[in-house]
Coordinates of C-alpha atoms in Angstrom, one line a residue:
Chain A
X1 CA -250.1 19.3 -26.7
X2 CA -246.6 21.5 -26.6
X3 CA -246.4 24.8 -24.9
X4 CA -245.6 26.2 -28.7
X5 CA -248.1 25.3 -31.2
X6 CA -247.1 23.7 -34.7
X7 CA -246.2 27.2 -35.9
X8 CA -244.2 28.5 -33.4
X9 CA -246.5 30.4 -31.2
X10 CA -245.9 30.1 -27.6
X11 CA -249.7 28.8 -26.1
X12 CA -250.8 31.5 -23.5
X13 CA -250.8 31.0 -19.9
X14 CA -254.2 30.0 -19.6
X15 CA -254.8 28.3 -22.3
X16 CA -257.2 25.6 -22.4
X17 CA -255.6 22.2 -23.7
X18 CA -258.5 19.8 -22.4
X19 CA -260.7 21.8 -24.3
X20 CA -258.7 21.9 -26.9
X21 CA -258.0 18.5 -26.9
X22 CA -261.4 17.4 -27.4
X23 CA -261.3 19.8 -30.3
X24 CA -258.8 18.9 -32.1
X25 CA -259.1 15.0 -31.8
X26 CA -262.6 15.8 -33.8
X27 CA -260.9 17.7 -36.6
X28 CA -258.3 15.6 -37.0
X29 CA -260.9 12.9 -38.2
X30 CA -262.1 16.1 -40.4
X31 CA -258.1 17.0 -41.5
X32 CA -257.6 13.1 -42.5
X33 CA -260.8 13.0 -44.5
X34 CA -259.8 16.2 -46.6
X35 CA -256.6 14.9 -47.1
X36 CA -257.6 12.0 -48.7
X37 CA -259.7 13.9 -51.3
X38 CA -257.1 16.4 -51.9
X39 CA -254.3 13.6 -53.0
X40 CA -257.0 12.0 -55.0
X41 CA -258.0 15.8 -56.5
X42 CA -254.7 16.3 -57.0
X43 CA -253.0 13.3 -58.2
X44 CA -249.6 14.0 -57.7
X45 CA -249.8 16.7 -59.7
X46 CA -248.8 20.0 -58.9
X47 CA -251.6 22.1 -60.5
X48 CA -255.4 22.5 -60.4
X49 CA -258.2 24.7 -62.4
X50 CA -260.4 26.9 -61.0
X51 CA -264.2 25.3 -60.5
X52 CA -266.8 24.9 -58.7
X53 CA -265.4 21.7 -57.2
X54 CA -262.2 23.4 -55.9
X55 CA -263.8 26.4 -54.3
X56 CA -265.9 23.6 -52.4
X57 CA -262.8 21.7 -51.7
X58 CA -260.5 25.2 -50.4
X59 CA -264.2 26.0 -48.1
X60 CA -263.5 23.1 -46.3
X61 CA -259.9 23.6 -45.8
X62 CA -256.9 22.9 -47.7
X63 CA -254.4 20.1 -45.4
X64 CA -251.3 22.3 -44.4
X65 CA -248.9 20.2 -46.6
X66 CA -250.8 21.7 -50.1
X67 CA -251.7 24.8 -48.1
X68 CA -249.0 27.0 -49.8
X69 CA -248.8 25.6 -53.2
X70 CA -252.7 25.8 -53.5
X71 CA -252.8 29.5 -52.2
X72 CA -250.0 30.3 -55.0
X73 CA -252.3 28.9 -58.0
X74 CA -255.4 30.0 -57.1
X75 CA -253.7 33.6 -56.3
X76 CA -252.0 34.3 -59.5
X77 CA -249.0 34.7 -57.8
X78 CA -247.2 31.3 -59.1
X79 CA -248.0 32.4 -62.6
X80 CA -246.6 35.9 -61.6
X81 CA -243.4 34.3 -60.3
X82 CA -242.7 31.9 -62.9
X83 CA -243.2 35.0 -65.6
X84 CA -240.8 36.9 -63.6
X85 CA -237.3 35.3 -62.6
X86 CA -234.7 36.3 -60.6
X87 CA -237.3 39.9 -60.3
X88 CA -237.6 39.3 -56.4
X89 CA -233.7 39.0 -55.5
X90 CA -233.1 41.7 -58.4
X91 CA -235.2 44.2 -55.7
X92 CA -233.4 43.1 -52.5
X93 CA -230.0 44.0 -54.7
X94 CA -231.1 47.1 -55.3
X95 CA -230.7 50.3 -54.2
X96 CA -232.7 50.8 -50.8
X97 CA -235.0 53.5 -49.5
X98 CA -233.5 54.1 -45.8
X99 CA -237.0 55.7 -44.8
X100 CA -238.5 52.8 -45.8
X101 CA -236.2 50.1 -44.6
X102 CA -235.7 52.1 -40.7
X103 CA -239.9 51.6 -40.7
X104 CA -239.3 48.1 -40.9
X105 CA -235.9 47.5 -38.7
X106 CA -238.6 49.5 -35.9
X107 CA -241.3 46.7 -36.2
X108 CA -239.0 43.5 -36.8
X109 CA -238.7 42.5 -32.5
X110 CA -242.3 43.9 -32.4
X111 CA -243.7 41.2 -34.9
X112 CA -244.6 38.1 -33.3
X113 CA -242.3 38.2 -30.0
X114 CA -245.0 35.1 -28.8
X115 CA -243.5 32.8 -31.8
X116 CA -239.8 31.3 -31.5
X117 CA -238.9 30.9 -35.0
X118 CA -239.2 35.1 -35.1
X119 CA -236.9 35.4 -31.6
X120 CA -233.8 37.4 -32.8
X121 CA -231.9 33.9 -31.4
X122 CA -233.9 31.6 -33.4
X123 CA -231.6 29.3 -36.3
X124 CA -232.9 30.1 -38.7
X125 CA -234.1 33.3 -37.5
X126 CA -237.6 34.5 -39.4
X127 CA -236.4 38.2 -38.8
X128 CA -233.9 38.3 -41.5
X129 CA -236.4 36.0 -43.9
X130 CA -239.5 38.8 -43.3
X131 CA -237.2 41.6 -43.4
X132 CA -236.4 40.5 -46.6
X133 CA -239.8 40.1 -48.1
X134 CA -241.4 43.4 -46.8
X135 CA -238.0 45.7 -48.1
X136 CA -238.6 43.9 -51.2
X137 CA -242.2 44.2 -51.4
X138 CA -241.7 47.9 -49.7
X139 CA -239.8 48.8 -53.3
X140 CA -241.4 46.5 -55.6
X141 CA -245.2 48.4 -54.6
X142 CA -243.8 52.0 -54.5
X143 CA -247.4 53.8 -53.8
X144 CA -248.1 50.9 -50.9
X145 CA -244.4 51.2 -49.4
X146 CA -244.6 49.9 -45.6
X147 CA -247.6 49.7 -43.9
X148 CA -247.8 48.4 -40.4
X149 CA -249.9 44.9 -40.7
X150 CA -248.4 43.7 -43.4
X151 CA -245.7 42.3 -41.2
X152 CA -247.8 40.0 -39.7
X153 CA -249.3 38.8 -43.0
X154 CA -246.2 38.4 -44.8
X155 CA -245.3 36.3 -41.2
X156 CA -248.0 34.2 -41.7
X157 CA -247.0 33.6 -45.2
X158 CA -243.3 32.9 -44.4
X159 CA -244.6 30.2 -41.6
X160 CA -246.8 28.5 -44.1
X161 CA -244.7 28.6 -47.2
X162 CA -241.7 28.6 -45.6
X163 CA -240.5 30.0 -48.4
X164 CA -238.9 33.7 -49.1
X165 CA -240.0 34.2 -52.5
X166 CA -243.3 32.9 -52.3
X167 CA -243.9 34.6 -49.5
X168 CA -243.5 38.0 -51.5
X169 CA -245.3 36.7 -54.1
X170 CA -248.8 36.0 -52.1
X171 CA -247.7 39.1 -50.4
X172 CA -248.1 41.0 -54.0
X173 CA -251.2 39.1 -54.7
X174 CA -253.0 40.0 -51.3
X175 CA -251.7 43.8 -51.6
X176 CA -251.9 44.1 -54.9
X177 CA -254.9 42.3 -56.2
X178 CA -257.0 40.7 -53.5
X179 CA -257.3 43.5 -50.5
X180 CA -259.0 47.2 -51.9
X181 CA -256.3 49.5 -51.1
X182 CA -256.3 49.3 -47.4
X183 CA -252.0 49.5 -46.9
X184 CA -251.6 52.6 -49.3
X185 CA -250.6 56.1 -47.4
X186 CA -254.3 56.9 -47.5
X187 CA -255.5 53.6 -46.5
X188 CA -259.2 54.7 -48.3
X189 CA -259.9 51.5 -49.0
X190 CA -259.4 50.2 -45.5
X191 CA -261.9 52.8 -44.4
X192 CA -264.5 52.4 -47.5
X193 CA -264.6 48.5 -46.3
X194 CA -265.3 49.4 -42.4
X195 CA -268.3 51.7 -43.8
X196 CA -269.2 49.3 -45.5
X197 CA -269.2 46.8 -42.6
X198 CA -270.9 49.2 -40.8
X199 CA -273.8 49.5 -43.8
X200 CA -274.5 45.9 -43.5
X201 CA -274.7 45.8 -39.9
X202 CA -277.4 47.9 -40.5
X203 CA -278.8 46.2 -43.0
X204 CA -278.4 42.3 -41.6
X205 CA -277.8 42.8 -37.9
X206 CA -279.8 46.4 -37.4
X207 CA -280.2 46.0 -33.1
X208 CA -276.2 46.0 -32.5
X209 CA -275.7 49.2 -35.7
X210 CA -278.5 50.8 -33.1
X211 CA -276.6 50.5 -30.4
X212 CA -273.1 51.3 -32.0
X213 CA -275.3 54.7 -32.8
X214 CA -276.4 55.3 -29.8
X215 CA -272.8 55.2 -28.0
X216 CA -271.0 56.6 -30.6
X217 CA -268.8 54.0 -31.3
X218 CA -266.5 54.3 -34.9
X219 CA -267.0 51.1 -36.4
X220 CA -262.9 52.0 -37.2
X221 CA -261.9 51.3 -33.2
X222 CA -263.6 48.3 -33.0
X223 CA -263.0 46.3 -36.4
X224 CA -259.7 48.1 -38.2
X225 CA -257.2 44.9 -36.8
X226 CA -259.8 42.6 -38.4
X227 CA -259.0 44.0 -41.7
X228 CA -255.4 45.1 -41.5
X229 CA -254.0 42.0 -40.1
X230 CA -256.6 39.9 -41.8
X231 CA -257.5 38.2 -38.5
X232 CA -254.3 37.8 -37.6
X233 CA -254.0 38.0 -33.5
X234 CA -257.8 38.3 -33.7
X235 CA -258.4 34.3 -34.0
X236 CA -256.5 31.5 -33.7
X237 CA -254.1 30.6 -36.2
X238 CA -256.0 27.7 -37.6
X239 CA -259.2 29.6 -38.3
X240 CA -257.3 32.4 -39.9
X241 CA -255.8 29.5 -42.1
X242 CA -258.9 28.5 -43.0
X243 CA -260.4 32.2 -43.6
X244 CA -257.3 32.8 -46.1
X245 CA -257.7 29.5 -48.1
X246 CA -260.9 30.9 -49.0
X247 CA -259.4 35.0 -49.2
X248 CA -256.9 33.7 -51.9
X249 CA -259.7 31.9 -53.8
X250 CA -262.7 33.8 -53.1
X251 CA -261.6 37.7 -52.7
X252 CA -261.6 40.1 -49.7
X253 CA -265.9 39.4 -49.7
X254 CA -264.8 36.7 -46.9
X255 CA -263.7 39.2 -44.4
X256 CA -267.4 40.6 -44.5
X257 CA -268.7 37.1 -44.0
X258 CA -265.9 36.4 -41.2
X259 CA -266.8 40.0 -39.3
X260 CA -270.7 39.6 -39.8
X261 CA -271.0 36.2 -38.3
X262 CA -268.7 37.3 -35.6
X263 CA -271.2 39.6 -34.6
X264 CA -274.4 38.2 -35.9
X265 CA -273.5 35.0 -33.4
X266 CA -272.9 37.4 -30.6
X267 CA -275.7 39.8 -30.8
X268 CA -277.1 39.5 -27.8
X269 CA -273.8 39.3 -25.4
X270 CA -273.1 42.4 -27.8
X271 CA -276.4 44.3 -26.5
X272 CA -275.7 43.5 -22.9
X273 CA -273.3 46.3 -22.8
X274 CA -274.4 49.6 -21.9
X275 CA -271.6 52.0 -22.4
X276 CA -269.1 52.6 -24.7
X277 CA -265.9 50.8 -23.1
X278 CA -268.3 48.0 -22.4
X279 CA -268.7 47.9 -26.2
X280 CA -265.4 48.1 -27.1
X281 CA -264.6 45.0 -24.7
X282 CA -267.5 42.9 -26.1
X283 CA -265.8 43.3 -29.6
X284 CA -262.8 41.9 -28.2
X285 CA -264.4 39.1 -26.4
X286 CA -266.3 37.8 -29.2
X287 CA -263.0 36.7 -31.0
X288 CA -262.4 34.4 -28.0
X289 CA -263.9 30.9 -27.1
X290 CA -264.9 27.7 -28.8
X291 CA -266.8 29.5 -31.0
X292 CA -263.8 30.8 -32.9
X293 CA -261.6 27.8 -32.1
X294 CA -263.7 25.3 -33.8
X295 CA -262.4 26.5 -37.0
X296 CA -264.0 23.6 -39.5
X297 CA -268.1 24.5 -38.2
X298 CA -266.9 28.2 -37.8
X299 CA -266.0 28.1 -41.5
X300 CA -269.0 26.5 -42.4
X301 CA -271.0 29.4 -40.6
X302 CA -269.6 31.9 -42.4
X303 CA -271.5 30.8 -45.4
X304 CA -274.8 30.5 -44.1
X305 CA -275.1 32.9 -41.1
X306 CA -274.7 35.9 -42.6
X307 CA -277.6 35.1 -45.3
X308 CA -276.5 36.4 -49.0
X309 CA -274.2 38.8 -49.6
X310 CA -273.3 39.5 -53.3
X311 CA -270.3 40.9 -54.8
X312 CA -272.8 43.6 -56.6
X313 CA -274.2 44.7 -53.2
X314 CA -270.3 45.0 -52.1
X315 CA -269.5 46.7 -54.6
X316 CA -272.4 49.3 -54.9
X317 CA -271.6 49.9 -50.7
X318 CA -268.1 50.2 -51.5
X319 CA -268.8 52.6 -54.0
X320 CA -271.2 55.1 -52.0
X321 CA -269.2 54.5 -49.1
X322 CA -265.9 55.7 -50.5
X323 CA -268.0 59.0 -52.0
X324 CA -268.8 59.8 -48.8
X325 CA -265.4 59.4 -47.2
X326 CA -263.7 61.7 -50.0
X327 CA -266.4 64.2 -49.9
X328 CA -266.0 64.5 -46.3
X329 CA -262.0 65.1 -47.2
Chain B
X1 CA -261.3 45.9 -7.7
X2 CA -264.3 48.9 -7.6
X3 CA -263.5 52.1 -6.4
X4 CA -265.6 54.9 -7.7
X5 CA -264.2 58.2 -8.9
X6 CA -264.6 62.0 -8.9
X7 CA -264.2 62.1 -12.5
X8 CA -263.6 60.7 -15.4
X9 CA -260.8 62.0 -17.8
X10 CA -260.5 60.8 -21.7
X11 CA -256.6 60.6 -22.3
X12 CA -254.7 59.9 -25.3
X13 CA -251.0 58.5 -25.8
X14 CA -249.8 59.9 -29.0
X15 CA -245.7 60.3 -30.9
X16 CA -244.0 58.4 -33.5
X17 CA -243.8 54.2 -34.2
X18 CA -241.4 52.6 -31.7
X19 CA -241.4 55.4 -29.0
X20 CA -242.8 53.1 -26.2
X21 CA -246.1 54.4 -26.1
X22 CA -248.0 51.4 -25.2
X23 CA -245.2 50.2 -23.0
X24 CA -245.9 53.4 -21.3
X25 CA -249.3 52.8 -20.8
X26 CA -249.0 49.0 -19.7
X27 CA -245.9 49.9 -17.2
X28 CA -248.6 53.1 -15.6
X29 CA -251.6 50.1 -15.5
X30 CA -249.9 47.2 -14.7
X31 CA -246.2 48.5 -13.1
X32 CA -244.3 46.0 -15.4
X33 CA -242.5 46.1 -18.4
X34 CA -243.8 44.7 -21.2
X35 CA -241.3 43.8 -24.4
X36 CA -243.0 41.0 -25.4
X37 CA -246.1 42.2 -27.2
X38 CA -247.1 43.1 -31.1
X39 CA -246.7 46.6 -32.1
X40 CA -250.3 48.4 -31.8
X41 CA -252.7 48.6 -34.9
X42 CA -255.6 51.4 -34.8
X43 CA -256.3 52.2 -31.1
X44 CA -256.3 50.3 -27.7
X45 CA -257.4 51.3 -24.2
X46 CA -256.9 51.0 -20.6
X47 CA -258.1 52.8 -17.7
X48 CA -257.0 52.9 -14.3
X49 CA -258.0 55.1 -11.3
X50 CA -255.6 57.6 -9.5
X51 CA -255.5 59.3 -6.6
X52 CA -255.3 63.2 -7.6
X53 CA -254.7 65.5 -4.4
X54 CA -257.6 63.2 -2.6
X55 CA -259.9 63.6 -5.2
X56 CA -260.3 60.3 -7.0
X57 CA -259.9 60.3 -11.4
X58 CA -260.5 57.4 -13.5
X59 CA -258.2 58.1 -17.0
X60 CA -259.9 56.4 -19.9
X61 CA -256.3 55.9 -21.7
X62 CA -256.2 55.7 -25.7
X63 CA -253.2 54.0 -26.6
X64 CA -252.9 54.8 -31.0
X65 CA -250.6 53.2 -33.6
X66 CA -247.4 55.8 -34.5
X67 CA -247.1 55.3 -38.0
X68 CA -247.5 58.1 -40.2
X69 CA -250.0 56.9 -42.6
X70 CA -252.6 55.3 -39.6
X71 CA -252.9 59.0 -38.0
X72 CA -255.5 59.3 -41.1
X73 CA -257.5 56.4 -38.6
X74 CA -256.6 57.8 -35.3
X75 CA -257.7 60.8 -35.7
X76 CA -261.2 60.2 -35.5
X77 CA -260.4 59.3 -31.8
X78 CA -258.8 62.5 -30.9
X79 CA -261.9 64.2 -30.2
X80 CA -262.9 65.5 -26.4
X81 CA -259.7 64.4 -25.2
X82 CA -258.7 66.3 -21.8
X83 CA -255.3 65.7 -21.8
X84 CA -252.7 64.1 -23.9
X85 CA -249.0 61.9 -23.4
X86 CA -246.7 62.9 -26.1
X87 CA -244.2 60.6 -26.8
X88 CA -240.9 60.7 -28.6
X89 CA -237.7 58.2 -27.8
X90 CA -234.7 60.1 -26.4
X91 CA -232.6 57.8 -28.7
X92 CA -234.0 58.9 -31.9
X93 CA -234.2 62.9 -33.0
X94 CA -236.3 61.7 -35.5
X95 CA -239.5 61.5 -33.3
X96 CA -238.4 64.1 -31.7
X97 CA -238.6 66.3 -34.8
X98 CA -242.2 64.7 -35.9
X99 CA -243.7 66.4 -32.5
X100 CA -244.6 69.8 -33.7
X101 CA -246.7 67.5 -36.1
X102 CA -248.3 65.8 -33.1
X103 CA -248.5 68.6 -31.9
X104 CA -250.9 70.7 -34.0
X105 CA -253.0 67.8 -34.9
X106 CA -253.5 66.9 -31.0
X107 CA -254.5 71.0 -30.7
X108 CA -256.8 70.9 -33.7
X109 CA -258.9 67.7 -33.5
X110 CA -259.0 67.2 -29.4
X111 CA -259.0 70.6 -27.9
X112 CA -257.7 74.0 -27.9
X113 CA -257.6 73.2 -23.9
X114 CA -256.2 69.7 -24.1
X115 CA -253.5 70.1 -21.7
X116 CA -250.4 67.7 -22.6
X117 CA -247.3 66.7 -21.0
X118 CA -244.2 65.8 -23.4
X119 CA -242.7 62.4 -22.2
X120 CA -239.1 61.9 -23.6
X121 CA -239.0 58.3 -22.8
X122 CA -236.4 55.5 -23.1
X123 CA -234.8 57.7 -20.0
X124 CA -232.7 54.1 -19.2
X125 CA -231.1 54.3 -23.1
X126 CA -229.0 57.2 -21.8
X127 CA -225.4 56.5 -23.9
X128 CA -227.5 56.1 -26.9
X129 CA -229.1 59.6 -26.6
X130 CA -229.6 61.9 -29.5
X131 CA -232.0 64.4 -27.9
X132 CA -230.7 66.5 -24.5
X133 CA -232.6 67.3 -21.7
X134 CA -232.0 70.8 -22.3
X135 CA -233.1 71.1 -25.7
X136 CA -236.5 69.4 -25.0
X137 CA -237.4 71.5 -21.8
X138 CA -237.0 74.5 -24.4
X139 CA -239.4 73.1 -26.5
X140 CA -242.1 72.2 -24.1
X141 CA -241.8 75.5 -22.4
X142 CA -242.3 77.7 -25.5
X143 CA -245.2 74.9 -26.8
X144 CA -246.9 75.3 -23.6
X145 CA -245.9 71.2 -21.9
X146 CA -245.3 69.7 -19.2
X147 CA -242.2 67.6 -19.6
X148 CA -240.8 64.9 -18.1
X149 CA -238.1 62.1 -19.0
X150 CA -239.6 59.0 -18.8
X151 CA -238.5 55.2 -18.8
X152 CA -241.4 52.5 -19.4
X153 CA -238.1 50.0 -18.8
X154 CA -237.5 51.1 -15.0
X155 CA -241.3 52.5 -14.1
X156 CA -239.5 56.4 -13.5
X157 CA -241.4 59.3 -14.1
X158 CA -244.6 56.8 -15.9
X159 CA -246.9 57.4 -12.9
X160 CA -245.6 60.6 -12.3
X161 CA -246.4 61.5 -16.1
X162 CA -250.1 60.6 -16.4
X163 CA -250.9 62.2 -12.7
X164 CA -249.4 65.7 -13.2
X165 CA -251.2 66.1 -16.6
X166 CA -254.5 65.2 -14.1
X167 CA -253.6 67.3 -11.8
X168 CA -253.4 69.9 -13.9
X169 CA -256.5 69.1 -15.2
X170 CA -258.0 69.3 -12.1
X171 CA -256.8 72.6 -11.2
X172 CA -258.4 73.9 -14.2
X173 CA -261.6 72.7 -13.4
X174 CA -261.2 74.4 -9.8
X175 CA -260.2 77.6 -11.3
X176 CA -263.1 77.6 -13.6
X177 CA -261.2 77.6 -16.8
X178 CA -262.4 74.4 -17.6
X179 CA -265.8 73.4 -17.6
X180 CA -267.0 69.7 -17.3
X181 CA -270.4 70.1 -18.3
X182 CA -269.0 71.5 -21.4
X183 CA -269.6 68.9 -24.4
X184 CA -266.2 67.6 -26.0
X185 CA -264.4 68.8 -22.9
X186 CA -263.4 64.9 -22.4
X187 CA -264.1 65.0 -18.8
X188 CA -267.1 64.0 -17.0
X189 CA -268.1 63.6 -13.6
X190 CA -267.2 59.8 -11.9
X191 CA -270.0 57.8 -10.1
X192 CA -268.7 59.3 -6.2
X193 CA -269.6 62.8 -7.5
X194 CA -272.5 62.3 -9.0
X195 CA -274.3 60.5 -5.9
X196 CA -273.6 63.8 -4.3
X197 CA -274.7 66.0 -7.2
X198 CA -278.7 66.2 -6.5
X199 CA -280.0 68.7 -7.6
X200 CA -281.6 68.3 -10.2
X201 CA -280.3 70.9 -12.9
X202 CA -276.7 69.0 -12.6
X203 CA -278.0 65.7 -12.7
X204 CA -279.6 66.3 -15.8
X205 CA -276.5 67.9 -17.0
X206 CA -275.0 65.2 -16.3
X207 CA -277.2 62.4 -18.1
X208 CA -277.2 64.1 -21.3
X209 CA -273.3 63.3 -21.3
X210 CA -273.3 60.2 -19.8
X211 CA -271.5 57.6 -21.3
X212 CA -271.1 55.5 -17.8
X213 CA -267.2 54.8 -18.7

């Protein structure tokens, strides 16, 4: 294995590449598998339906080479596209909002520095391509604007695509559709969906809400990253790949199931710690380790550790929750 | 390594997106310059012990994201802070005019005592200056800083920064004016005191506040 992963992130220091390794040369029995079924699902073509079949096939990961045409049909963004030419390079002709484009000039060398397609010497350099996307996304989603985050996203979406357009496309259907209002000015639903983390804690995981209680620890310091950046710098980048093949299929539900099995798995290294800093570290910690890295059983936890967790009982939380934020102003 | 502490001092870094803030923080903990990281989201923290006139003070630091529209997040944080780093970029006048801003909310939601020192930082980026020293001392003088220029680049004035806003800390305790055992003061007594606090009306004082940070 190379110091810089297959995506451009430098490997840290101490990272463990026997353990990896072993890892990998499992999945890549797992990747091979998949990518049989996938040429046979697909057939050459470039389309698929919704079913039951292709929500099991995108839970067991999508092979890197469909990856970004399968996230664009299940999203609704290649219909959106195809309906709407020449819209995307119609925004970055426009006229430009300098608040709104000096926000992002501040964050492009502070969005992935660790990755050496995004280095300002890079050719092709990913700074000018995500640039791009988020001053066009930043005018094409007035209310939404720039939001920090959602340079790493549309990152992500620019490394796997590789693609400008697209990239603003997914962007659009993430921001606009997929995710509950958490990049807006007011980010209420960002805070709705950490109390409503917080509600199932209580309800599936009730030992670790106790001790959150008890240290008065804001569920928003330990888990806001998780949902802003969508797991981004949180796990490694295969496991986050696999999280979003389901996100774009499945809805922002899988985030719950991602941050409740985090936690569920670690309960008891979670209620070694007796004071609040000691909390706050455990919640980092957990996002570390073969646990995480093992990103085919990881995604197969997801679905059964945290037991059942329907839409309707999301909703209802996210509906109580949010009254309760707004009547506290 | 361990080294126990007098006290123990909540601190928050706060000013606009891009200032330096956590650079700030990671040149004070680790003396280095750091360029090379992700821009914060939400809140991170450090801590690191300092010697304060012989008397021993661990600063719990929270490091926040600048931009606007996160402070809504932040905020929640604010509360029982002691003492606060307020951060604008000498380069840029706009974060130097968003600091009245910081300012209040700082005042409102940590503490009518939280004492805070102004930091114009990026000290090193001196051709490319927009704010004078001048016009900044002014400021913090009639808003009741400390001030310093800082650089997180070249390590000036970083130590210096987060030890005279404990110091002054400290001297408030000694004069009285601030009181630890106060609730939401954001200072608590570290683990050297409190083996020589023993009596026993302090020392339960002291566990219905403890948070053992």
């Amino acid at each position: 294995f190379h110091r810089v992963d297959p995506y451009g992130f430098e490997r840290p220091e101490d990272f463990d590449y026997a353990s990896y390794e072993a890892f990998f040369s499992r999945y890549l029995v797992v990747l091979t598998r998949r990518a049989i079924k996938w040429s046979k699902l697909l057939k050459g073509k470039n389309s698929i339906q919704k079913s039951l079949k292709v929500k099991r096939y995108i839970r067991k990961g999508i092979p890197n080479e469909h990856r970004a045409l399968i996230w664009m049909i299940v999203s609704g963004a290649q219909t959106n596209m195809e309906e709407n030419p020449g819209y995307y390079h119609r925004l970055l002709e426009g006229e430009k909002n300098d608040k709104l484009v000096e926000a992002i000039k501040t964050d492009m060398n502070r969005t992935f520095p660790d990755n050496v397609k995004f280095r300002k010497t890079a050719d092709p350099c990913l700074q000018h391509t995500l640039y791009n996307v988020l001053v066009a996304y930043g005018h094409h989603n007035k209310a939404v604007g720039y939001c920090q985050g959602m340079n790493f996203i549309a990152g992500y979406l620019i490394l796997i695509t590789k693609n400008e357009e697209e990239s603003f496309w997914l962007l659009d259907a993430l921001i606009g559709r997929i995710l509950p209002d958490y990049y807006s000015p007011a980010m209420l639903g960002l805070k709705t969906d950490q109390e409503v983390l917080g509600e199932l804690v209580k309800m599936k995981i009730p030992a670790v809400a106790e001790l959150m209680e008890r240290h008065g620890v804001m569920w928003t310091l330990v888990v806001s990253r998780w949902f802003i950046c969508l797991f981004i710098d949180i796990l490694p980048v295969e496991t986050v790949l696999r999280i979003w093949d389901c996100l774009f299929y499945e809805g922002s539900k899988i985030i719950f199931r991602v941050a409740l099995t985090l936690i569920k798995q670690h309960q008891a290294f979670i209620l070694e710690a007796t004071n609040f800093p000691d909390i706050c570290d455990k919640f980092k910690q957990i996002t570390k380790g073969t646990f995480v890295t093992e990103c085919h059983s990881f995604m197969q936890q997801i679905f059964t550790d945290p037991g059942s967790l329907s839409m309707s009982t999301i909703n209802k939380l996210r509906e109580t929750c949010r009254e309760k934020l707004l009547s506290q102003g | 390594s361990f080294q126990s502490s007098d006290f123990l001092f909540k601190f928050l870094v706060i000013g606009n997106a891009g200032t330096g803030k956590s650079c700030l923080l990671h040149q004070f903990i680790e003396k280095k310059f750091k360029d090379d990281s992700n821009h914060t989201i939400g809140v991170e923290f450090g801590s690191k012990i300092v010697n304060v006139g012989g008397k021993y003070v661990k600063l719990q630091i929270w490091d926040t994201a600048g931009q606007e529209r996160f402070r809504s997040v932040t905020r929640s944080y604010y509360r029982g802070a002691a003492g606060a780093l307020l951060v604008y970029d000498i380069t840029s006048r706009e974060t130097y005019n968003a600091l009245t801003n910081w300012l209040t909310d700082a005042r409102m939601l940590a503490s009518q005592n939280i004492v805070i020192i102004l930091c114009g930082n990026k000290k090193d980026l001196d051709a490319d200056r927009e704010v004078t020293f001048l016009e900044a001392s002014r400021f913090a003088q009639e808003n009741e800083l400390m001030f310093l220029e800082t650089s997180a680049l070249t390590g000036e004035n970083v130590e210096e920064a987060f030890v005279q806003c404990a110091r002054k800390i400290l001297n408030k305790i000694e004069s009285g004016e601030l009181d630890p055992e106060r609730m939401g003061s954001g200072i608590q007594y570290g683990d050297a005191a409190l083996r020589q606090l023993r009596s026993p009306r302090r020392a339960q004082a002291q566990s219905a506040q403890e948070c053992g940070c």
